[in-house]
Amino acid sequence: AQKVTQAQTEISVVEKEDVTLDCVYETRDTTYYLFWYKQPPSGELVFLIRRNSFDEQNEISGRYSWNFQKSTSSFNFTITASQVVDSAVYFCALTRYNQGGKLIFGQGTELSVKP
Amino acid sequence: EAGVAQSPRYKIIEKRQSVAFWCNPISGHATLYWYQQILGQGPKLLIQFQNNGVVDDSQLPKDRFSAERLKGVDSTLKIQPAKLEDSAVYLCASSHRDSGELFFGEGSRLTVL
């Protein structure tokens, strides 16, 4: 069975601090995709990144970076120099290679960035 | 480009009543999904359409939930009769391909009293 665990329920930081959101997954598949989505207070989920299981290179996009480690089944997300606008619930998700839209989500981490 | 449209945004009903939610995906997106998000949890897929055909409805409680996507464009999700545990946000999403890069609507929040 596939499972995604986000052990941090809530995180609170002060603006400009760096913050890392943890994600651990379980799957027996050798080929799969991992995702991060952001859910602001308005409710819609916003796609941030997709990573396939064959690509363990770290990814950086502006203030966002992702660390994928198959050895520990983790796909952590770091926000550098956090801003108030980063306040949201962040979800890590997993899908089988041939089931692109059937995302298995973690429970989410609520990030609060205070000015 | 217009995003995924959903209505109504909020609905309050009593248990055993029925309710319907509507979704209009992004133009040209062949794949449409309905997810259920219970408070404090991640979304869970209820049903996936490819054009007007069902790809996956394995987690849809078919005794009370139904969904259709006539003409392969907009979709309706119905609950009849509603139970207290159906209180949740119902999220519609669409994608150009079955790639996992889903575009979500703002959701329809259902409260069952």
Short mmCIF file of C-alpha atoms in Angstrom, two decimals, chain A residues 33 35 37 39 42-47 50 91 98-103 105-108, chain B residues 9 33 35 37 40-43 45 48 56 58-59 91 98-102 104-106:
data_model
loop_
_atom_site.label_atom_id
_atom_site.label_comp_id
_atom_site.label_asym_id
_atom_site.label_seq_id
_atom_site.Cartn_x
_atom_site.Cartn_y
_atom_site.Cartn_z
CA TYR A 33 6.02 10.31 -8.81
CA PHE A 35 4.59 16.04 -5.57
CA TYR A 37 1.11 21.22 -3.45
CA GLN A 39 -3.16 25.21 -0.28
CA SER A 42 -8.70 30.46 -0.50
CA GLY A 43 -8.80 26.66 -0.75
CA GLU A 44 -7.46 25.71 -4.14
CA LEU A 45 -4.38 23.51 -4.27
CA VAL A 46 -1.49 24.93 -6.25
CA PHE A 47 1.00 22.61 -7.92
CA ARG A 50 6.64 16.84 -9.56
CA PHE A 91 0.80 18.80 1.02
CA ASN A 98 0.64 4.87 -14.52
CA GLN A 99 -1.91 6.63 -12.29
CA GLY A 100 -0.85 10.22 -12.65
CA GLY A 101 -3.94 11.84 -11.23
CA LYS A 102 -4.63 9.44 -8.38
CA LEU A 103 -2.62 11.30 -5.80
CA PHE A 105 -1.78 12.93 -0.09
CA GLY A 106 -0.20 13.33 3.30
CA GLN A 107 -2.14 15.08 6.04
CA GLY A 108 -0.51 18.39 5.33
CA ARG B 9 -18.80 27.46 -2.71
CA TYR B 33 -11.10 14.55 -10.90
CA TYR B 35 -11.45 14.81 -4.50
CA GLN B 37 -11.01 16.76 1.70
CA GLY B 40 -7.46 18.31 8.85
CA GLN B 41 -6.75 15.68 6.21
CA GLY B 42 -5.28 15.55 2.76
CA PRO B 43 -7.60 15.22 -0.23
CA LEU B 45 -9.68 10.88 -4.84
CA GLN B 48 -11.51 10.29 -12.23
CA ASP B 56 -11.29 5.18 -11.54
CA SER B 58 -12.87 2.70 -6.65
CA GLN B 59 -13.11 5.06 -3.67
CA LEU B 91 -12.43 19.68 -4.82
CA ASP B 98 -2.89 12.15 -16.62
CA SER B 99 0.36 13.66 -15.40
CA GLY B 100 -0.32 14.52 -11.80
CA GLU B 101 -0.01 18.23 -12.49
CA LEU B 102 -3.55 18.95 -11.50
CA PHE B 104 -7.71 22.58 -8.67
CA GLY B 105 -10.79 24.69 -8.16
CA GLU B 106 -11.47 26.47 -4.88
#
